[in-house]
Each structure stands twice: as C-alpha cells, then as structure tokens.
XYZ file of C-alpha atoms in Angstrom:
563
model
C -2.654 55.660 -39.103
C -4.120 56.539 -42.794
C -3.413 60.381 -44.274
C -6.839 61.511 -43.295
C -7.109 61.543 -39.690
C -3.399 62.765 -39.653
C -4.769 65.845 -41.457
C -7.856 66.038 -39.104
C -5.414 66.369 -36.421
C -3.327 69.313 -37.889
C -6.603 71.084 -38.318
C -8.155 70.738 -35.271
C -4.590 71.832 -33.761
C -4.206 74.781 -35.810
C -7.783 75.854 -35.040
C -7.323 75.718 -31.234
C -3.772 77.248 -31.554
C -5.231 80.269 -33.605
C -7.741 80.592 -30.983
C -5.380 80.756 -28.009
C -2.988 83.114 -30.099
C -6.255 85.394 -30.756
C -7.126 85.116 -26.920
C -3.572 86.116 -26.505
C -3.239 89.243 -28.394
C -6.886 90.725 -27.120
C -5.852 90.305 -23.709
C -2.749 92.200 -24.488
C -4.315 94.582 -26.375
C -6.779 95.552 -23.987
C -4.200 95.674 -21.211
C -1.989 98.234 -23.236
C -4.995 101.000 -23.911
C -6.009 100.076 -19.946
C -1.894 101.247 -19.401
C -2.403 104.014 -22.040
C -5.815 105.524 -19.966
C -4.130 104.680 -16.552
C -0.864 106.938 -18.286
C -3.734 109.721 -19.267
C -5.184 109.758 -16.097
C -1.797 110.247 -14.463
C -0.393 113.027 -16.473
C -3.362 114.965 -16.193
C -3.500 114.704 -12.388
C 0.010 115.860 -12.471
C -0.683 118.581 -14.828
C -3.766 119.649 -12.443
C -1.426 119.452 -9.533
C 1.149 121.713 -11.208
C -1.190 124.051 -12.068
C -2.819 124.296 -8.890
C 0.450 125.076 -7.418
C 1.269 127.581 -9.412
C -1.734 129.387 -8.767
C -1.039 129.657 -5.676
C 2.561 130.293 -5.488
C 1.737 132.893 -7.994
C -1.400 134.125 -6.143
C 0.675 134.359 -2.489
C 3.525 135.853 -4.156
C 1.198 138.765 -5.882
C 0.281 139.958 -1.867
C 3.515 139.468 -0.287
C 6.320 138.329 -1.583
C 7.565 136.521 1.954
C 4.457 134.036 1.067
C 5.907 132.904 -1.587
C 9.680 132.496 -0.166
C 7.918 130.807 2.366
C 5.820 128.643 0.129
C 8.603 127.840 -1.349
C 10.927 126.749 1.212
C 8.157 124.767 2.995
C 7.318 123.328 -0.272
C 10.341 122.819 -2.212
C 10.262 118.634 -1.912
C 6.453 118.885 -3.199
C 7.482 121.117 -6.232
C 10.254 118.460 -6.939
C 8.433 115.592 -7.079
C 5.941 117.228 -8.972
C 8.126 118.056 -11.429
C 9.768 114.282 -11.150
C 6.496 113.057 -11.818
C 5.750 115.012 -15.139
C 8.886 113.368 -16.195
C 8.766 109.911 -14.864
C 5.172 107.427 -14.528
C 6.189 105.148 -12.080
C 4.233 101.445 -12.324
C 1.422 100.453 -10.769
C 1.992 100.379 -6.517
C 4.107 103.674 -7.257
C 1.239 105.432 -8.854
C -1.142 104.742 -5.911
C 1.883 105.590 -3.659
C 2.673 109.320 -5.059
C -1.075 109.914 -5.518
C -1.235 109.294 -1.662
C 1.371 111.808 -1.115
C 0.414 114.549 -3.264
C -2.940 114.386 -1.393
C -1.277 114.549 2.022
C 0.734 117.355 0.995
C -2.198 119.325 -0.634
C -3.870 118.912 3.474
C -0.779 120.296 4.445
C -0.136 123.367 2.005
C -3.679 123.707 3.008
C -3.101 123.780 6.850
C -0.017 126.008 6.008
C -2.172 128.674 4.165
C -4.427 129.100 7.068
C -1.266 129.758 9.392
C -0.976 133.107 6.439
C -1.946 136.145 6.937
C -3.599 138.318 4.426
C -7.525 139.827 3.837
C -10.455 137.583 4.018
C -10.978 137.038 0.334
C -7.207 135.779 -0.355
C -7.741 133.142 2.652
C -11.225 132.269 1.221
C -9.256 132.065 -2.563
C -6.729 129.711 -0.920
C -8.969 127.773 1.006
C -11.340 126.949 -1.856
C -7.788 126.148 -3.860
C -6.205 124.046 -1.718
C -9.665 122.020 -1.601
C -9.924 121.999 -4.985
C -6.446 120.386 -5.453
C -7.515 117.682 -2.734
C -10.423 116.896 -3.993
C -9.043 116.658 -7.877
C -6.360 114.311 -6.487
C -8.935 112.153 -4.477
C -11.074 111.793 -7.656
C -7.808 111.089 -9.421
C -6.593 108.796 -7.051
C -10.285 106.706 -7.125
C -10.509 106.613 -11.024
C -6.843 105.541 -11.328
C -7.551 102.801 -8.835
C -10.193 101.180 -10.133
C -8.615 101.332 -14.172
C -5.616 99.355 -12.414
C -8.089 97.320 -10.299
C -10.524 96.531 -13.628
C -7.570 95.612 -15.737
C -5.885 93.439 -12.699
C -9.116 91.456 -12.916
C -9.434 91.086 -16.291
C -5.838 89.944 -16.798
C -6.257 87.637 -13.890
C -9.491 86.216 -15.522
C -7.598 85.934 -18.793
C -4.691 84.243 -18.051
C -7.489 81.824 -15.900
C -9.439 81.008 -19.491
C -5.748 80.862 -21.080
C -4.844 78.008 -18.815
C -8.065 76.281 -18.391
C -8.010 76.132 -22.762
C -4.583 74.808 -22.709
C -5.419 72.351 -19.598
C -8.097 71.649 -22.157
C -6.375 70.809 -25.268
C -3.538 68.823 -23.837
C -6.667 66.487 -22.369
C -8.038 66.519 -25.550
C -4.773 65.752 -27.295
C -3.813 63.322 -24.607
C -6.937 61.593 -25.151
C -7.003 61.719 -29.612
C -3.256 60.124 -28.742
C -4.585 57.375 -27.057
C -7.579 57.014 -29.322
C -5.626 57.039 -32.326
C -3.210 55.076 -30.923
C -5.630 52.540 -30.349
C -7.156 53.000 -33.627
C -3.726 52.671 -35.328
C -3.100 49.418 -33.592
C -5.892 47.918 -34.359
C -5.791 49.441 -38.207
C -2.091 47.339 -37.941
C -3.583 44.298 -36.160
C -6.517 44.211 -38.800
C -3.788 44.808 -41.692
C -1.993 42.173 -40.750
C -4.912 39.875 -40.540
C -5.614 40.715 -44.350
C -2.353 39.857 -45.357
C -1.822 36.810 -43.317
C -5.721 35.567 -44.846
C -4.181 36.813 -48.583
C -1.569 34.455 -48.204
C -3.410 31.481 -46.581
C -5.757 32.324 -49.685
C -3.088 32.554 -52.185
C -1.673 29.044 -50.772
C -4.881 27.389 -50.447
C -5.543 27.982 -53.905
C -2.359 26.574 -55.467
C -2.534 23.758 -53.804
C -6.097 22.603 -54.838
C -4.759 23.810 -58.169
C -1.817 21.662 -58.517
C -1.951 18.837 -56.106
C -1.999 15.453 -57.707
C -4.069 14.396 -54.907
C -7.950 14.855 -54.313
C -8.212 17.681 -51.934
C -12.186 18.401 -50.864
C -14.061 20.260 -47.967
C -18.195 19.424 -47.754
C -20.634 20.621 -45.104
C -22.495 19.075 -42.461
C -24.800 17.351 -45.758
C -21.802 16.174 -47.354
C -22.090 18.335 -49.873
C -18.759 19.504 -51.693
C -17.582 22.969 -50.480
C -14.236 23.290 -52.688
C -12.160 20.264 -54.484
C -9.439 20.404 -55.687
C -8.850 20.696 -59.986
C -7.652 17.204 -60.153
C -10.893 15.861 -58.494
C -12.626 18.193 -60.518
C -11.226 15.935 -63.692
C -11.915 12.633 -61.951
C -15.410 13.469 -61.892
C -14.903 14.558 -65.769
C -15.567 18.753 -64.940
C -13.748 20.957 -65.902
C -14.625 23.253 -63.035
C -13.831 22.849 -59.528
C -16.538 25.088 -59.029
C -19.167 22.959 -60.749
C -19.012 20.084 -58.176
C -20.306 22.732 -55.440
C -23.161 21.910 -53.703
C -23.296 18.438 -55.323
C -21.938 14.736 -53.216
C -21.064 11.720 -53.641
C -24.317 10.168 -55.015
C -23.939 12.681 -57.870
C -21.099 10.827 -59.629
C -20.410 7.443 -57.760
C -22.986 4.262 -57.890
C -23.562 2.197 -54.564
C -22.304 0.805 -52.606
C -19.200 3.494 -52.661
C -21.376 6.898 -52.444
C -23.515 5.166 -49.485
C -20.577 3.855 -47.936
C -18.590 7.336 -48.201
C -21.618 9.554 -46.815
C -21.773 6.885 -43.825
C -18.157 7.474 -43.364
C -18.724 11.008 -43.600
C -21.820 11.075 -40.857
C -20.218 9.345 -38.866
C -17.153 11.729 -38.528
C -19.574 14.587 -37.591
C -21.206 12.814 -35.204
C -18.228 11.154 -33.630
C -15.368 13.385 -34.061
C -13.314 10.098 -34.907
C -10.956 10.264 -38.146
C -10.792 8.273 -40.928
C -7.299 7.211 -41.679
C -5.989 5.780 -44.859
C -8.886 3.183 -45.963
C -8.561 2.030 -49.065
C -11.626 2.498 -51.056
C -13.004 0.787 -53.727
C -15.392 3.393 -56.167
C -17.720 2.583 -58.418
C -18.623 4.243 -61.852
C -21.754 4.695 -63.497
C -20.583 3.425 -66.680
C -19.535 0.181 -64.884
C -15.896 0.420 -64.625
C -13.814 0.301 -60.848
C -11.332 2.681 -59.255
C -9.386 2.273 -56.312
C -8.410 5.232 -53.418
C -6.225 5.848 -50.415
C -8.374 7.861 -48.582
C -8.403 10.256 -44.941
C -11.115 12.470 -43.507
C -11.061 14.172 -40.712
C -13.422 16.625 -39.143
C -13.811 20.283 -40.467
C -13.874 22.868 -37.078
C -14.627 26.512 -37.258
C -12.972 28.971 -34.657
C -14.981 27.837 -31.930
C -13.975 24.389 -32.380
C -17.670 23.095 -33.171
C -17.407 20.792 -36.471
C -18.827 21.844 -39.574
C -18.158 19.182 -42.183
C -15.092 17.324 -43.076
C -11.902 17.672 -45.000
C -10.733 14.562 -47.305
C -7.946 14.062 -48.849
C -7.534 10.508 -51.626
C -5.371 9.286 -54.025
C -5.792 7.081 -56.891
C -4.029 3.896 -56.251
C -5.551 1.887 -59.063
C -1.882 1.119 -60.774
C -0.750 0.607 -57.474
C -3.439 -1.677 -56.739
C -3.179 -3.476 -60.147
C 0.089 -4.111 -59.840
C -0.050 -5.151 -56.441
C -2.302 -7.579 -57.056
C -0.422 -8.838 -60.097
C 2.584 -9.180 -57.300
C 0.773 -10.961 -55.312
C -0.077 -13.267 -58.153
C 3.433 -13.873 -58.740
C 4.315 -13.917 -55.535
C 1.818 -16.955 -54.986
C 3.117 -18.619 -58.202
C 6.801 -18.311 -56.938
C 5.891 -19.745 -53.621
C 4.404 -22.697 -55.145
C 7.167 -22.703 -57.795
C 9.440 -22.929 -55.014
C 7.789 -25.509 -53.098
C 7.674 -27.565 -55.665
C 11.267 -27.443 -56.493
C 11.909 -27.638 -52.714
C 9.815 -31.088 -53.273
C 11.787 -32.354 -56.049
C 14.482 -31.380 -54.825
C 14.271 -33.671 -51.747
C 12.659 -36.250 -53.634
C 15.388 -36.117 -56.363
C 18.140 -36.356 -53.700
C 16.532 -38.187 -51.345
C 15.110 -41.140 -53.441
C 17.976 -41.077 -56.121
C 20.246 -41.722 -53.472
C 20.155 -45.240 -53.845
C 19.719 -45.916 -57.795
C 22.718 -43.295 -58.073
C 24.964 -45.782 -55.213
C 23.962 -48.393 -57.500
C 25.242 -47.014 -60.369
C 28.650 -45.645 -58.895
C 29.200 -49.218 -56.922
C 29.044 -51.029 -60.414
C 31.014 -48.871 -62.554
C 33.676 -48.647 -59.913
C 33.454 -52.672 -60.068
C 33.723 -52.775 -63.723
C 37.007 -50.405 -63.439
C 38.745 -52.970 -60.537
C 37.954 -56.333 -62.732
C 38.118 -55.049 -66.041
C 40.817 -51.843 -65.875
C 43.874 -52.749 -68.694
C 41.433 -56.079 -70.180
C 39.395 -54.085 -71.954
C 41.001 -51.584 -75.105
C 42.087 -48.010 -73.772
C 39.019 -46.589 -74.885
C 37.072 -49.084 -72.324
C 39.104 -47.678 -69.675
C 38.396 -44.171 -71.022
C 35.000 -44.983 -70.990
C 34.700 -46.597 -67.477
C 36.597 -43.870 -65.897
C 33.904 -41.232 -67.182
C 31.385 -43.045 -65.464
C 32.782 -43.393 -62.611
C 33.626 -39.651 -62.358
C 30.315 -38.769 -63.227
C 28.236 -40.949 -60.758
C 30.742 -39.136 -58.260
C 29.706 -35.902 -59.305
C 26.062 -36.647 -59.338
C 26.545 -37.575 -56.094
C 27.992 -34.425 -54.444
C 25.240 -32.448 -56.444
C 22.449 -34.909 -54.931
C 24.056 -33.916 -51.480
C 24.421 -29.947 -52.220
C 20.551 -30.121 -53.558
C 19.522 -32.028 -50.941
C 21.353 -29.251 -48.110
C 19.611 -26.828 -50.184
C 16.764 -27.678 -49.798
C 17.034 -28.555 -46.384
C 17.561 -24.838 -45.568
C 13.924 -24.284 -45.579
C 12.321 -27.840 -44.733
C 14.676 -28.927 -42.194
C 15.181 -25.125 -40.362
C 15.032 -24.848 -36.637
C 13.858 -21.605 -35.057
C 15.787 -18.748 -34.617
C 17.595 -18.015 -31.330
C 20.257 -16.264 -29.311
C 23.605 -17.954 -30.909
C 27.443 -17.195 -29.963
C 29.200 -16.626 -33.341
C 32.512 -17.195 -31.806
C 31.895 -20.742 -30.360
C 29.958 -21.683 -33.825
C 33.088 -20.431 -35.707
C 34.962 -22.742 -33.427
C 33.786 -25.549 -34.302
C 33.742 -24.860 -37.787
C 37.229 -24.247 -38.153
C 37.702 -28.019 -36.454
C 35.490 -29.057 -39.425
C 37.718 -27.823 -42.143
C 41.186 -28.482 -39.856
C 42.120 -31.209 -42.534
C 41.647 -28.507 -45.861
C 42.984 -26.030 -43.318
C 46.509 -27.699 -43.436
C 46.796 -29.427 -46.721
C 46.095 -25.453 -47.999
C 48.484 -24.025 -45.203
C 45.844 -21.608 -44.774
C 45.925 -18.707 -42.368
C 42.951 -17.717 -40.973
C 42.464 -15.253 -38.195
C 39.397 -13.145 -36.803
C 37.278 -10.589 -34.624
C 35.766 -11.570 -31.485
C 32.722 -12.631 -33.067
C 29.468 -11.094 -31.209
C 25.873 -13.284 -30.137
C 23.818 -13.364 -33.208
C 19.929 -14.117 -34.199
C 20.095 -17.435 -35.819
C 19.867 -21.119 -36.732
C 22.783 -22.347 -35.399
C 23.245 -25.239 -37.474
C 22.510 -23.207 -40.835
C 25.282 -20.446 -38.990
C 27.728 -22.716 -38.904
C 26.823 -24.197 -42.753
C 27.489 -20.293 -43.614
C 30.669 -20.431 -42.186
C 31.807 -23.592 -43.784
C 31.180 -22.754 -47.347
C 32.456 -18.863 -47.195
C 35.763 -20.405 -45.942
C 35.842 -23.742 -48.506
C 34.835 -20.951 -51.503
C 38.205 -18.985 -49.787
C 40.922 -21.869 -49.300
C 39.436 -23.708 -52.590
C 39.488 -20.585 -55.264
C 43.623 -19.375 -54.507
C 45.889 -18.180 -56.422
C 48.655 -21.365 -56.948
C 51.456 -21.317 -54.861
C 50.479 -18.624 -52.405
C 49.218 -19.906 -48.902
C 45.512 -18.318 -48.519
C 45.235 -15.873 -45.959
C 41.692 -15.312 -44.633
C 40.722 -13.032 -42.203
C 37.044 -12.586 -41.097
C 35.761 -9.516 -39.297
C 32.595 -8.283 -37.950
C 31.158 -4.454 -36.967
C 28.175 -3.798 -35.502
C 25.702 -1.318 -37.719
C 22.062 -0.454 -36.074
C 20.599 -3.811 -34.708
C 22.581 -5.889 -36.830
C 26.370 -7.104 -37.173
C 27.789 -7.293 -40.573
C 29.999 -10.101 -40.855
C 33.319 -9.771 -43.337
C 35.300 -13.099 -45.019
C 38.314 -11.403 -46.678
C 40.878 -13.700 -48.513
C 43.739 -12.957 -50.797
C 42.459 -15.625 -53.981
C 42.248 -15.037 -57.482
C 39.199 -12.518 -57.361
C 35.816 -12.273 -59.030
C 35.003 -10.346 -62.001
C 32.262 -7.385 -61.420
C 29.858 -8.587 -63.568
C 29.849 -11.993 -61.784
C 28.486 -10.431 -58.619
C 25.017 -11.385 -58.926
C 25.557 -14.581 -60.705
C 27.534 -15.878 -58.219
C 24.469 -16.497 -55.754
C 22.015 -18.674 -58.211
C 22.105 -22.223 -57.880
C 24.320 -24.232 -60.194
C 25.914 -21.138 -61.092
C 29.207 -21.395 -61.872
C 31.872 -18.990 -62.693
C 35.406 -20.967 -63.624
C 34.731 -24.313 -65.292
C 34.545 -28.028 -63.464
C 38.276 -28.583 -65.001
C 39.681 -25.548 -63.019
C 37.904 -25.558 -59.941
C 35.229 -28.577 -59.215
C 32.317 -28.189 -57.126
C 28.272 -28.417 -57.999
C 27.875 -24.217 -57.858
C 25.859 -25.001 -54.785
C 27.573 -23.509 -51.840
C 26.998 -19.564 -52.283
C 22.996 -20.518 -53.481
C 22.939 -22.212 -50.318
C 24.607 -19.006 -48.533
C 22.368 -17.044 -50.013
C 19.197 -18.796 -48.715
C 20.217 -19.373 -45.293
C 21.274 -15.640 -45.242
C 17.557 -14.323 -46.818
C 15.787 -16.894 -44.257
C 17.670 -14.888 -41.177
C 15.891 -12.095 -43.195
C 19.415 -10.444 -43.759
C 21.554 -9.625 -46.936
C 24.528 -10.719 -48.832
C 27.433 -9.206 -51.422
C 30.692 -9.300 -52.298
C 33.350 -6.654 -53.629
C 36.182 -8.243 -55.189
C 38.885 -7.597 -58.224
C 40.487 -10.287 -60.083
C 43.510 -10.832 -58.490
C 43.348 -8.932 -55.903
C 41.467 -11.451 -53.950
C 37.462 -11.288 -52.630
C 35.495 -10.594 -49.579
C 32.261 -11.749 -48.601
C 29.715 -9.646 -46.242
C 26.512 -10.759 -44.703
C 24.734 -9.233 -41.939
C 22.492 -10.932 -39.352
C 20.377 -9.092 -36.801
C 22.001 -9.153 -33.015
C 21.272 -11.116 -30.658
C 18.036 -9.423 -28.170
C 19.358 -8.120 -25.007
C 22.566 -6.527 -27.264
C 20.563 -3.776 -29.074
C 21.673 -0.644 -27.277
C-alpha cells in the first residue's frame, strides 16, 4: 500500500474519532447542567419545605405553646429529614422517593392541624398552609420528574447514536481493510509483474544483443518484428531496428526468400516446426551463404499463433570445410582402394616371379657355395636373404590387405575359445621363448573371428619376439568391461617403447628397432590396427623402455551382454 491512501486513512479516522469525542463531551455536558437544574430544583423544594414548616411551628407556637410541643413531637422525624435533606441530595430513585414522603407527611401535618383547636382564622391560616406546602411539593415533585425523565431519554438516545456511529465505523473500517487489502495485493501482484517483465526485457535484449546466432520474431506476413544485432550485420544494417517491418524478399534473391516465406506460411497454417534445415541463401550481389536454421510458431497468451520465431546460424566454414572433407575423404577412399588393389596384385601375382627368384639363388648357393671367391658367397647369400624377406613382406601385404577384401561379417564370437586356439598356434615360439602367458576369462565379443584371432597372434608374437635377453617373457592379458564394450589388455615385461614411438608404431612398414636387431616387415601392428578400426573400435599402448609394454584395444560386446 503507497503513502497516500495510508494518509487518507489516518484522516478519515481522526475525523470520525473527533466526531465521536465531540458527541461524547455534549452528551456529558448536557447531562451535568440537567444534574445541576435537577440539584436547583431540589434545594429549593427543600428550602420551601423548611420554610413552610417553620411557619407553622412558629405560627402554632405564637397561640399556644402546647401546639408547638405537640407539633414537634408528632413531627420530629419530618423536621429531621428535612434538615438531612438540606445537607445531603440523594440520586435519582432517592429524590423521587423523599419527594413522595415529604408530600405524605405535609397530608398528615395537615390532618393533624385540623385535630387543633384554636379560632377560625388560625385553622383557615393552617389549612391554606398546609395546602400550600402540598401543592409546592406536588409541582416540585412533577418538574423534578420529568428533568430526570428528559435527561434519561436523551442519554439513552445518546449512547444509542454513540453505538450505532461506532457499529458504523468498525463496518466501514472492516470494509477499507478488506478493500485495501485487496488493493494492496493486487498493487504487489501487479509489482511483481513489472519486475518479472523488466527482467524478461532486460534478458531479451542482451541476448539479441550478443548472441552469435540470428535470433528473429516476424508476424503473420513474415515481416521482421525484432532480430537480433548480428542479423542486423548480415543484412549489412547497422540497426536492428531498421529491418522492422521489412522480410525476406528485402535482402535475399530467389529461390531462398520464396522458399523461406513458404516455410514460414506453412508454420502458421500448420503449427508444424521447422527443425534444423540447412539452408542455402542467396545474395543479390551473386555470392552464396549457408544456414542451420529452426522456426517454430510464435503464440500469444491465448495460445493462437501470431508469427514465428527463427533462430540460424552461419555454417558456411562449416560447410566449406565439410565439403572439402568429403573431398578428401573420397580421394582417401580411392587412394586406399587402390593400394588395397596393388597390394593384392603385388602379393598375389609376385608370388610366383619372387619363388622363382628365391628357388634359383638358393640353387646357385648349394652348387656353387666355396667354388666361387668369398665375395660370390657373400653375394649369393644376400640374395637369398633378400628374396626371403620379400617374401614374408609379400605375405604381411597380402594379410593386410586381406583385412578389408577378404572380411566376413561381424558376429557373436567367444574370446576365450579364439584365444585358445591361438595360443596352440604359437605353442612352438611359446616354448623355444619359455614364455609365460596367463589371462582373464575372456568375455563374447562383436567380431570377425578369423581377423580376432589374427589380433591375438601378432599382439603376442610383437610380446615373446621384442624381450629383454635372457629373461623368460611373461605376458599376461586382461580384459574389463567399460559401457558396451570390453577393453582388452596384452601386458608383457620386454624391452619397452619409447613415447614418441606411440603413433608410429601403427603405420605400415613402420619400424622402430632395425631388421639387424629384431626382423620382421613392420606389418603386424598396421595390420592390428586395421582389423581393430574395421570392428569400429580403438587401439594404444603405454609403455617405458625397459619397463616392458602393454597393448589395449576395445571391441564392442557381444548383443544380448549389454546390461
């Protein structure tokens, strides 16, 4: 409630408590001079009274003096309470009570004087005296009646108004409680509302002020209603406000501006939004952007649509380099495909010359080893090692790129049996490396069981084949389950990788210790690595030098197992 009414109240209270106070002290006012006239009227009756006797105790005692003792005697109580009276005004009901007596006792001093002896004119003097008394005291008696009577009423109609005003102004309170109340409430309510719309305002605004998105509201016409400032600078303004009233057609060429005010329509008509459609806009000055964009129906209170809210972004860069992605993306498919080819061709058709090659050299080492000079045998020996070599690598490409061209779908696979039978695989290298190897219960898997098992193979050959020499390789591999997948672990205790080797490691014909020190074709992880990425899963390794090297992959689980 606001200062003013508050001080309309206090008024209006004072007013009506002035009014009751005045009511108050004229009613008491008027009641003490109707007390004071009542008091007047009393004292002169008992003066008159008084008088009256005396005259005719004086008037008896003046003929005989036996009158008077007599009067006296007889009257004695009526002289006292005379005399009481003078001092004492008894209230109200006593008044009416002694004036009562004193006129019964005036009949009877009147009745006594009769009784008296004495000449005619001193019975005619008391007779007329004693009436005289009773009639003064009847007049008295009437006059003091109706002063009490009057002033009963008007006290009786005053304390009557006195009520019926305060009856009054607690209703009228009661009720300018309840009004104001009201009023107060909904001065709060509609407070409230202000603030609460201040803020929506004050949020509104900074977000169409610095949201990197286009923000816009249009009408039923599609005509812009608000944008936000960095739409405003798409369309080259420099004022949101500037683009009110205006649509689509105003700064986009067809087919875009058709196509968006059909979207538009078609919203208000349907009630259907439009979610996340990529849009292509055209310029006037010939040039192409790209959006992202969403509309949705605009609703007033009532829930009856008005327009529609959009929001877009510019994806252009995105778009761009999408497309240049996809571009690559193409050219690395074909890339690949065509080293898949050659790959197969190469191994697959150099098979032969290559057996050629290696049958004749090793012939020329059998008939001609120890004929020939030492650097003959030097030389023969080369070639024999390297038509060896060429032939593992023709093999290892040749499983590579198998991986792809030769895979078998995907299916429900027990790890543990397919880790089985890999271990009888690798039993020869298994003992002639005195190799531990232990493991987890090994869970059903999503995969190519052939390509599984391949996995298997070369994670444990990489673990007995890089050791440190002289310590028998221990290899433990583990497995814990993570989501919907299981992430396999190959632990051994060999001579470690280097950090920055991590990534190298997984290219083909990578190699990280030379063919001297370790041989092999840097095949085998390449080839881990693509089965791994066709089971659309991952693979790393942590390691230290020395301090040996474990392999993870994960693969998803098997369906039925997901929990």
């Amino acid at each position: 409630m606001g200062i003013r009414p508050k001080v309309h109240l206090c008024v209006f209270f004072a007013i009506i408590s002035a009014l009751c106070i005045a009511l108050s002290l004229g009613w008491i006012l008027q009641f003490s001079n109707q007390q004071m006239l009542r008091g007047r009227a009393q004292d002169e009756a008992n003066t008159t009274l008084f008088q009256m006797a005396t005259c005719v105790h004086d008037y008896l005692g003046s003929h005989d003096p036996k009158y008077a003792t007599l009067w006296e005697q007889k009257n004695a109580l009526f002289f006292k309470h005379i005399s009481v009276l003078k001092k004492n005004f008894p209230g109200d009901e006593d008044l009416l009570v002694v004036i009562r007596q004193d006129s019964i006792k005036a009949k009877l001093l009147f009745a006594h004087m009769k009784d008296f002896p004495g000449d005619a004119k001193a019975a005619a003097d008391l007779h007329n005296a004693a009436r005289t008394i009773t009639a003064n005291i009847s007049m008295l008696r009437s006059a003091s009646d109706r002063v009490f009577l009057k002033s009963l009423g008007d006290a009786c109609l005053l304390i009557l108004a006195f009520v019926l005003v305060i009856v009054c102004v607690m209703e009228i309170l009661r009720r300018m409680t309840v009004t104001l109340h009201h009023l107060e409430q909904q001065s709060s309510a509609r407070r409230q509302a202000e603030e609460a719309l201040t803020v929506e305002r004050y949020l509104m605004n900074n977000l169409l002020e610095h949201t990197p998105d286009h923000v816009y509201f249009k009408n039923t016409k599609s005509q812009f209603i608000r944008l936000s400032r960095t739409l405003a600078e798409h369309f080259g303004l420099k004022n949101p406000a500037d683009a009110e009233g205006k649509t689509d057609f105003d700064f986009f060429e067809m087919p875009h501006s058709g196509q968006a005010f059909d979207d538009e329509q078609g919203i208000i008509t349907s009630g259907e939004p439009v979610i996340d459609k990529e849009e292509r806009e055209d310029w006037p000055d010939g040039h192409v952007t790209w959006a992202s964009t969403t509309k949705v129906p605009l609703r007033n209170d009532l829930g009856n649509i008005v327009g529609t809210f959009g929001i877009s972004r510019d994806v252009t860069d995105k778009k761009a380099a999408l497309d240049a992605l996809q571009v690559t993306m193409r050219k690395l498919e074909i890339s690949n495909k065509e080293l898949e080819n050659f790959a197969y061709i190469a191994s697959h058709d150099l098979q032969e010359p290559l057996r050629m090659v290696s049958s004749f050299t090793q012939m020329l080492k059998k008939r001609y080893a120890g004929k020939l000079d030492s650097d003959a045998d030097e030389y023969i020996g080369f070639a024999v090692d390297g038509a060896k070599r060429m032939q593992r690598l023709l093999n290892d490409l040749l499983e590579y790129s198998r991986v792809t061209s030769k895979a078998r779908p995907l299916a429900a696979t027990d790890a543990e049996r397919v880790f089985t039978e890999t271990l009888d695989n690798l039993q020869l290298a298994i003992e002639d490396a005195h190799a531990v190897i232990t493991h987890d219960p090994l869970p059903r898997v999503l995969a190519d069981e052939v390509q599984l098992m391949q996995l298997f193979q070369n994670l444990l050959s990489n673990a007995l084949k890089f050791q440190v020499d002289g310590v028998a390789p221990i290899i433990h591999v583990g497995v814990r389950a993570e989501g919907a997948r299981w992430i396999f672990s190959v632990r051994d205790n060999g001579i470690g990788i280097a950090e920055e080797y991590f990534s190298q490691i997984f290219l083909i014909f990578q190699r990280v210790r030379t063919q001297k020190e370790y041989p092999g074709t840097g095949v085998g992880l390449a080839i881990c690595s693509k089965i791994v990425e066709r089971h659309e899963g991952k693979i790393w390794v942590e390691s230290e030098p020395g301090k040996g090297t474990t392999f993870y992959f994960s693969l998803k689980k098997a369906p039925g197992e997901i929990e």
